[in-house]
PDB file of C-alpha atoms in Angstrom:
ATOM      1  CA  MET E   1      -8.307  79.819  57.107  1.00 95.00           C
ATOM      2  CA  LEU E   2     -11.277  81.194  59.685  1.00 97.00           C
ATOM      3  CA  ILE E   3     -14.166  78.949  58.574  1.00 98.00           C
ATOM      4  CA  SER E   4     -18.344  79.867  59.695  1.00 97.00           C
ATOM      5  CA  GLU E   5     -19.566  76.038  58.518  1.00 97.00           C
ATOM      6  CA  ILE E   6     -18.527  73.158  56.812  1.00 98.00           C
ATOM      7  CA  PHE E   7     -22.408  71.134  55.478  1.00 97.00           C
ATOM      8  CA  ASP E   8     -23.443  69.145  52.349  1.00 97.00           C
ATOM      9  CA  SER E   9     -26.416  70.476  51.510  1.00 96.00           C
ATOM     10  CA  ILE E  10     -27.968  70.864  47.562  1.00 95.00           C
ATOM     11  CA  ASP E  11     -27.054  74.087  45.229  1.00 94.00           C
ATOM     12  CA  GLY E  12     -29.760  76.027  45.842  1.00 91.00           C
ATOM     13  CA  GLU E  13     -29.435  78.260  42.748  1.00 92.00           C
ATOM     14  CA  GLY E  14     -27.141  78.458  39.884  1.00 94.00           C
ATOM     15  CA  ILE E  15     -26.231  75.940  37.340  1.00 95.00           C
ATOM     16  CA  ARG E  16     -25.929  72.993  40.192  1.00 96.00           C
ATOM     17  CA  ALA E  17     -29.397  73.983  41.284  1.00 95.00           C
ATOM     18  CA  GLY E  18     -30.989  70.581  42.809  1.00 95.00           C
ATOM     19  CA  LYS E  19     -27.362  69.088  43.174  1.00 97.00           C
ATOM     20  CA  LEU E  20     -25.754  67.503  46.352  1.00 97.00           C
ATOM     21  CA  CYS E  21     -22.712  69.676  47.226  1.00 97.00           C
ATOM     22  CA  THR E  22     -20.340  70.102  49.914  1.00 98.00           C
ATOM     23  CA  PHE E  23     -20.370  73.663  50.727  1.00 98.00           C
ATOM     24  CA  ILE E  24     -17.761  75.881  52.838  1.00 98.00           C
ATOM     25  CA  ARG E  25     -18.606  79.007  53.939  1.00 98.00           C
ATOM     26  CA  VAL E  26     -14.918  80.931  55.117  1.00 98.00           C
ATOM     27  CA  PHE E  27     -15.631  84.043  57.873  1.00 97.00           C
ATOM     28  CA  GLY E  28     -14.951  87.456  56.792  1.00 97.00           C
ATOM     29  CA  CYS E  29     -16.480  89.604  54.015  1.00 97.00           C
ATOM     30  CA  ASN E  30     -15.110  93.562  52.768  1.00 97.00           C
ATOM     31  CA  LEU E  31     -18.286  94.526  51.655  1.00 97.00           C
ATOM     32  CA  ARG E  32     -21.958  95.292  53.822  1.00 96.00           C
ATOM     33  CA  CYS E  33     -24.497  94.406  51.476  1.00 97.00           C
ATOM     34  CA  SER E  34     -27.820  95.645  52.534  1.00 95.00           C
ATOM     35  CA  TYR E  35     -29.337  92.179  52.101  1.00 93.00           C
ATOM     36  CA  CYS E  36     -26.682  90.269  52.961  1.00 93.00           C
ATOM     37  CA  ASP E  37     -28.637  86.776  54.127  1.00 89.00           C
ATOM     38  CA  SER E  38     -25.087  85.318  56.017  1.00 93.00           C
ATOM     39  CA  MET E  39     -23.674  87.949  58.507  1.00 95.00           C
ATOM     40  CA  TYR E  40     -22.894  85.285  60.785  1.00 94.00           C
ATOM     41  CA  ALA E  41     -20.211  84.533  58.284  1.00 96.00           C
ATOM     42  CA  VAL E  42     -19.123  88.699  58.493  1.00 95.00           C
ATOM     43  CA  ASP E  43     -19.241  89.728  61.760  1.00 93.00           C
ATOM     44  CA  ALA E  44     -19.327  87.594  64.546  1.00 89.00           C
ATOM     45  CA  LYS E  45     -21.853  89.389  65.890  1.00 90.00           C
ATOM     46  CA  CYS E  46     -24.606  88.247  64.716  1.00 90.00           C
ATOM     47  CA  SER E  47     -23.549  83.905  65.500  1.00 88.00           C
ATOM     48  CA  ASP E  48     -23.446  82.153  68.585  1.00 87.00           C
ATOM     49  CA  ILE E  49     -20.854  80.294  67.137  1.00 89.00           C
ATOM     50  CA  PRO E  50     -17.407  81.077  66.536  1.00 93.00           C
ATOM     51  CA  PRO E  51     -15.169  80.738  63.776  1.00 95.00           C
ATOM     52  CA  ARG E  52     -12.907  78.228  63.756  1.00 96.00           C
ATOM     53  CA  GLU E  53      -9.254  78.278  62.272  1.00 97.00           C
ATOM     54  CA  MET E  54      -8.839  75.375  60.329  1.00 98.00           C
ATOM     55  CA  SER E  55      -5.774  74.269  57.839  1.00 97.00           C
ATOM     56  CA  VAL E  56      -6.349  72.980  54.251  1.00 98.00           C
ATOM     57  CA  ASN E  57      -6.010  69.513  55.393  1.00 97.00           C
ATOM     58  CA  GLU E  58      -8.818  69.886  58.210  1.00 98.00           C
ATOM     59  CA  ILE E  59     -11.250  71.857  55.589  1.00 98.00           C
ATOM     60  CA  LEU E  60     -10.499  68.691  52.926  1.00 98.00           C
ATOM     61  CA  SER E  61     -11.321  65.530  55.945  1.00 97.00           C
ATOM     62  CA  TYR E  62     -15.245  67.301  55.650  1.00 97.00           C
ATOM     63  CA  VAL E  63     -15.171  67.087  52.326  1.00 98.00           C
ATOM     64  CA  ASN E  64     -17.822  64.232  51.015  1.00 97.00           C
ATOM     65  CA  ARG E  65     -16.073  62.763  48.735  1.00 95.00           C
ATOM     66  CA  ASN E  66     -19.244  60.643  46.731  1.00 96.00           C
ATOM     67  CA  TYR E  67     -20.896  64.301  45.838  1.00 95.00           C
ATOM     68  CA  LYS E  68     -17.626  65.038  44.025  1.00 96.00           C
ATOM     69  CA  ARG E  69     -18.706  69.384  44.237  1.00 98.00           C
ATOM     70  CA  VAL E  70     -17.689  71.750  46.211  1.00 98.00           C
ATOM     71  CA  THR E  71     -18.743  74.969  46.833  1.00 98.00           C
ATOM     72  CA  LEU E  72     -16.562  78.147  48.048  1.00 98.00           C
ATOM     73  CA  THR E  73     -18.454  80.793  50.168  1.00 97.00           C
ATOM     74  CA  GLY E  74     -18.897  82.744  52.404  1.00 95.00           C
ATOM     75  CA  GLY E  75     -18.043  85.937  53.447  1.00 94.00           C
ATOM     76  CA  GLU E  76     -15.839  86.607  50.562  1.00 98.00           C
ATOM     77  CA  PRO E  77     -13.063  83.494  49.842  1.00 98.00           C
ATOM     78  CA  LEU E  78     -10.991  85.217  48.098  1.00 98.00           C
ATOM     79  CA  LEU E  79      -9.516  87.018  50.765  1.00 97.00           C
ATOM     80  CA  PHE E  80      -7.939  84.144  52.230  1.00 95.00           C
ATOM     81  CA  PRO E  81      -4.490  83.466  50.690  1.00 95.00           C
ATOM     82  CA  GLU E  82      -5.358  79.874  52.149  1.00 97.00           C
ATOM     83  CA  SER E  83      -8.268  79.873  48.984  1.00 98.00           C
ATOM     84  CA  VAL E  84      -5.533  79.043  46.137  1.00 98.00           C
ATOM     85  CA  ARG E  85      -3.924  75.773  47.881  1.00 98.00           C
ATOM     86  CA  LEU E  86      -7.140  74.123  49.036  1.00 98.00           C
ATOM     87  CA  VAL E  87      -8.788  75.196  45.536  1.00 98.00           C
ATOM     88  CA  ASN E  88      -5.512  73.440  43.896  1.00 98.00           C
ATOM     89  CA  ARG E  89      -5.750  70.706  46.431  1.00 98.00           C
ATOM     90  CA  LEU E  90      -9.879  70.079  45.630  1.00 98.00           C
ATOM     91  CA  CYS E  91      -9.124  70.507  41.684  1.00 98.00           C
ATOM     92  CA  GLU E  92      -6.217  67.917  41.678  1.00 97.00           C
ATOM     93  CA  MET E  93      -8.741  65.682  43.528  1.00 97.00           C
ATOM     94  CA  GLY E  94     -11.472  65.343  41.260  1.00 97.00           C
ATOM     95  CA  TYR E  95     -13.984  68.275  42.332  1.00 98.00           C
ATOM     96  CA  GLU E  96     -16.135  69.740  40.782  1.00 98.00           C
ATOM     97  CA  VAL E  97     -15.668  73.500  42.558  1.00 98.00           C
ATOM     98  CA  ASN E  98     -18.007  76.552  42.123  1.00 98.00           C
ATOM     99  CA  ILE E  99     -15.903  79.926  43.980  1.00 98.00           C
ATOM    100  CA  GLU E 100     -19.114  81.765  45.176  1.00 98.00           C
ATOM    101  CA  THR E 101     -17.710  85.858  45.240  1.00 98.00           C
ATOM    102  CA  ASN E 102     -19.063  89.192  45.739  1.00 97.00           C
ATOM    103  CA  GLY E 103     -17.368  90.842  42.530  1.00 97.00           C
ATOM    104  CA  SER E 104     -14.952  93.036  44.270  1.00 98.00           C
ATOM    105  CA  CYS E 105     -11.767  91.207  44.320  1.00 97.00           C
ATOM    106  CA  ASP E 106      -9.502  90.063  41.841  1.00 97.00           C
ATOM    107  CA  ILE E 107     -10.816  86.516  40.292  1.00 98.00           C
ATOM    108  CA  VAL E 108      -8.354  87.063  37.240  1.00 97.00           C
ATOM    109  CA  ALA E 109      -5.392  86.627  38.984  1.00 97.00           C
ATOM    110  CA  PHE E 110      -6.697  83.640  41.214  1.00 97.00           C
ATOM    111  CA  ARG E 111      -7.570  81.017  38.134  1.00 97.00           C
ATOM    112  CA  ASP E 112      -3.899  81.997  36.832  1.00 97.00           C
ATOM    113  CA  MET E 113      -3.717  80.269  40.877  1.00 97.00           C
ATOM    114  CA  ILE E 114      -5.539  77.313  39.978  1.00 97.00           C
ATOM    115  CA  GLU E 115      -3.069  74.383  38.172  1.00 96.00           C
ATOM    116  CA  TYR E 116      -6.239  72.020  37.295  1.00 95.00           C
ATOM    117  CA  LYS E 117      -8.708  75.318  35.360  1.00 96.00           C
ATOM    118  CA  GLU E 118     -11.224  72.908  33.855  1.00 96.00           C
ATOM    119  CA  ASN E 119     -12.416  72.429  37.259  1.00 97.00           C
ATOM    120  CA  LEU E 120     -13.080  75.574  38.718  1.00 98.00           C
ATOM    121  CA  PHE E 121     -15.801  77.938  37.941  1.00 98.00           C
ATOM    122  CA  PHE E 122     -16.990  81.244  39.558  1.00 98.00           C
ATOM    123  CA  THR E 123     -20.104  82.634  40.391  1.00 98.00           C
ATOM    124  CA  ILE E 124     -19.750  86.260  40.824  1.00 98.00           C
ATOM    125  CA  ASP E 125     -22.183  88.572  41.992  1.00 97.00           C
ATOM    126  CA  PHE E 126     -22.691  92.334  40.214  1.00 98.00           C
ATOM    127  CA  LYS E 127     -23.895  93.711  43.345  1.00 98.00           C
ATOM    128  CA  LEU E 128     -26.537  95.989  42.144  1.00 98.00           C
ATOM    129  CA  PRO E 129     -28.136  99.966  43.382  1.00 98.00           C
ATOM    130  CA  SER E 130     -29.618  98.387  46.075  1.00 97.00           C
ATOM    131  CA  SER E 131     -26.549  96.124  47.840  1.00 97.00           C
ATOM    132  CA  ARG E 132     -25.154  99.918  48.548  1.00 97.00           C
ATOM    133  CA  GLU E 133     -21.443  98.076  46.606  1.00 97.00           C
ATOM    134  CA  MET E 134     -22.253  98.748  43.749  1.00 97.00           C
ATOM    135  CA  TYR E 135     -19.453 100.846  43.944  1.00 96.00           C
ATOM    136  CA  SER E 136     -16.921  98.466  45.296  1.00 97.00           C
ATOM    137  CA  MET E 137     -16.854  95.844  41.856  1.00 98.00           C
ATOM    138  CA  ARG E 138     -13.803  95.286  40.503  1.00 98.00           C
ATOM    139  CA  ILE E 139     -15.039  95.922  36.880  1.00 96.00           C
ATOM    140  CA  SER E 140     -12.042  93.838  35.262  1.00 96.00           C
ATOM    141  CA  ASN E 141     -13.668  90.487  36.436  1.00 97.00           C
ATOM    142  CA  PHE E 142     -16.730  91.422  34.649  1.00 96.00           C
ATOM    143  CA  ASP E 143     -14.606  91.374  31.388  1.00 95.00           C
ATOM    144  CA  SER E 144     -12.733  87.926  31.653  1.00 96.00           C
ATOM    145  CA  LEU E 145     -15.611  86.401  32.341  1.00 98.00           C
ATOM    146  CA  GLN E 146     -15.855  83.016  30.641  1.00 97.00           C
ATOM    147  CA  LYS E 147     -18.482  80.482  29.451  1.00 97.00           C
ATOM    148  CA  ASN E 148     -18.803  78.192  32.194  1.00 97.00           C
ATOM    149  CA  ASP E 149     -18.538  80.717  34.889  1.00 98.00           C
ATOM    150  CA  VAL E 150     -21.793  82.631  36.177  1.00 98.00           C
ATOM    151  CA  LEU E 151     -22.677  86.377  36.428  1.00 98.00           C
ATOM    152  CA  LYS E 152     -25.028  86.493  39.552  1.00 98.00           C
ATOM    153  CA  LEU E 153     -27.691  89.386  39.178  1.00 98.00           C
ATOM    154  CA  VAL E 154     -30.043  89.996  42.509  1.00 97.00           C
ATOM    155  CA  ILE E 155     -32.618  91.997  42.244  1.00 97.00           C
ATOM    156  CA  GLY E 156     -34.211  94.186  45.457  1.00 96.00           C
ATOM    157  CA  SER E 157     -35.668  97.477  43.186  1.00 96.00           C
ATOM    158  CA  GLU E 158     -37.205  99.308  40.756  1.00 96.00           C
ATOM    159  CA  GLU E 159     -33.280 101.025  39.969  1.00 97.00           C
ATOM    160  CA  ASP E 160     -32.225  97.716  40.228  1.00 97.00           C
ATOM    161  CA  LEU E 161     -34.097  95.824  37.555  1.00 98.00           C
ATOM    162  CA  SER E 162     -33.104  98.736  35.017  1.00 97.00           C
ATOM    163  CA  VAL E 163     -29.713  97.967  35.602  1.00 98.00           C
ATOM    164  CA  ALA E 164     -29.479  94.616  35.903  1.00 98.00           C
ATOM    165  CA  ILE E 165     -30.893  94.248  32.411  1.00 98.00           C
ATOM    166  CA  GLY E 166     -28.309  97.001  30.621  1.00 98.00           C
ATOM    167  CA  LEU E 167     -25.652  94.807  32.225  1.00 97.00           C
ATOM    168  CA  ALA E 168     -26.946  91.005  30.793  1.00 98.00           C
ATOM    169  CA  ARG E 169     -27.602  93.005  27.347  1.00 98.00           C
ATOM    170  CA  ASP E 170     -24.606  94.220  27.317  1.00 97.00           C
ATOM    171  CA  THR E 171     -23.167  91.155  28.417  1.00 97.00           C
ATOM    172  CA  VAL E 172     -24.514  89.458  25.417  1.00 97.00           C
ATOM    173  CA  ALA E 173     -23.171  91.286  23.570  1.00 97.00           C
ATOM    174  CA  LYS E 174     -19.617  91.888  24.194  1.00 96.00           C
ATOM    175  CA  TYR E 175     -18.979  87.836  24.103  1.00 97.00           C
ATOM    176  CA  GLY E 176     -21.989  86.647  21.589  1.00 95.00           C
ATOM    177  CA  ASP E 177     -21.507  82.887  21.995  1.00 93.00           C
ATOM    178  CA  ASN E 178     -18.837  82.783  24.407  1.00 96.00           C
ATOM    179  CA  ALA E 179     -21.188  84.611  26.779  1.00 97.00           C
ATOM    180  CA  PRO E 180     -20.876  83.049  30.509  1.00 98.00           C
ATOM    181  CA  HIS E 181     -24.552  81.832  32.246  1.00 98.00           C
ATOM    182  CA  ILE E 182     -26.229  85.015  33.279  1.00 98.00           C
ATOM    183  CA  PHE E 183     -28.738  83.523  36.305  1.00 98.00           C
ATOM    184  CA  VAL E 184     -31.299  86.345  37.914  1.00 98.00           C
ATOM    185  CA  GLY E 185     -32.655  86.451  41.065  1.00 96.00           C
ATOM    186  CA  VAL E 186     -34.839  88.644  43.465  1.00 96.00           C
ATOM    187  CA  VAL E 187     -34.201  90.341  46.964  1.00 93.00           C
ATOM    188  CA  TYR E 188     -35.782  87.130  49.346  1.00 86.00           C
ATOM    189  CA  GLY E 189     -39.341  88.802  49.953  1.00 83.00           C
ATOM    190  CA  ASP E 190     -38.621  91.953  48.970  1.00 83.00           C
ATOM    191  CA  TYR E 191     -39.488  91.970  44.694  1.00 91.00           C
ATOM    192  CA  GLU E 192     -41.513  89.760  43.100  1.00 92.00           C
ATOM    193  CA  LEU E 193     -39.466  87.380  40.240  1.00 95.00           C
ATOM    194  CA  ALA E 194     -42.392  87.659  37.759  1.00 95.00           C
ATOM    195  CA  ASP E 195     -41.947  91.030  37.677  1.00 94.00           C
ATOM    196  CA  VAL E 196     -38.858  90.999  36.813  1.00 96.00           C
ATOM    197  CA  ILE E 197     -39.168  87.878  33.981  1.00 97.00           C
ATOM    198  CA  ASP E 198     -42.394  90.124  32.228  1.00 97.00           C
ATOM    199  CA  GLU E 199     -39.629  92.832  32.028  1.00 97.00           C
ATOM    200  CA  PHE E 200     -36.322  90.657  30.479  1.00 97.00           C
ATOM    201  CA  MET E 201     -38.759  89.071  28.335  1.00 97.00           C
ATOM    202  CA  LYS E 202     -39.585  92.499  26.289  1.00 97.00           C
ATOM    203  CA  ASP E 203     -35.906  92.188  25.263  1.00 96.00           C
ATOM    204  CA  SER E 204     -35.269  89.241  22.517  1.00 96.00           C
ATOM    205  CA  SER E 205     -31.657  89.626  23.337  1.00 96.00           C
ATOM    206  CA  LEU E 206     -31.702  88.224  26.619  1.00 97.00           C
ATOM    207  CA  LYS E 207     -33.701  85.250  25.268  1.00 96.00           C
ATOM    208  CA  ASP E 208     -30.782  82.525  27.562  1.00 96.00           C
ATOM    209  CA  VAL E 209     -31.058  84.490  30.412  1.00 97.00           C
ATOM    210  CA  GLN E 210     -32.070  82.378  33.721  1.00 97.00           C
ATOM    211  CA  PHE E 211     -34.335  83.215  36.442  1.00 97.00           C
ATOM    212  CA  GLN E 212     -33.903  81.564  39.873  1.00 94.00           C
ATOM    213  CA  ILE E 213     -35.754  80.750  43.402  1.00 91.00           C
ATOM    214  CA  GLN E 214     -33.184  80.090  46.712  1.00 85.00           C
ATOM    215  CA  MET E 215     -33.958  76.892  46.338  1.00 87.00           C
ATOM    216  CA  HIS E 216     -33.118  76.324  49.805  1.00 87.00           C
ATOM    217  CA  LYS E 217     -34.630  79.088  51.415  1.00 85.00           C
ATOM    218  CA  ILE E 218     -38.163  77.250  50.462  1.00 87.00           C
ATOM    219  CA  ILE E 219     -36.843  73.509  51.357  1.00 88.00           C
ATOM    220  CA  TRP E 220     -36.259  74.490  54.421  1.00 84.00           C
ATOM    221  CA  ASP E 221     -36.685  77.567  57.350  1.00 83.00           C
ATOM    222  CA  PRO E 222     -35.604  80.526  55.106  1.00 80.00           C
ATOM    223  CA  ASN E 223     -33.227  81.486  58.455  1.00 75.00           C
ATOM    224  CA  MET E 224     -31.833  78.283  59.058  1.00 80.00           C
ATOM    225  CA  ARG E 225     -27.837  77.413  58.889  1.00 84.00           C
ATOM    226  CA  GLY E 226     -26.423  74.581  57.364  1.00 82.00           C
ATOM    227  CA  VAL E 227     -28.590  73.537  54.808  1.00 81.00           C
TER     228      VAL E 227
END
């Protein structure tokens, strides 16, 4: 696998926000989102540190055995066939694995290949209009989310906000008590989270939506790697 970086930090957002974990960031992505904050893991010209080709065993040797939590991110980890073997090994070893994926790759087929599914959950982005990648979304992914998965909505415009509210509303109606976690945030520095919260509060069906900031960008320099 081509690896951009492996490091220990806190999960900055989502259901494990604030908890220590090991991040494994693969290199390479099939999308080019307008607000991507990790282009160094997408385009080699954006990084002064080249990606490193590593075997699954090499990657595992860098994983912190005390935390028992791993976030596999990118880039786009589901582009790599080796991700199946890596995640199977991590889950077998008792790690809780969060796969951060961009919504365009098949999570259904991937999940079917994991033996210890109870140790795995997906944080899946639905790319809203300002990302310029909304039409790359694989809708079957969003029809197959499980209760422990996370639907992530990142808002950067008024149009995004309108689409996000509709998606959240449809997700709650579709899944009912088995709805995945819905986390809503904003493009860092480009939109006000307070405005988003005000709009979501107008719909009582969205009472369980959770709003988030990227904690790591507040604790450390927002452009800093390895956090």
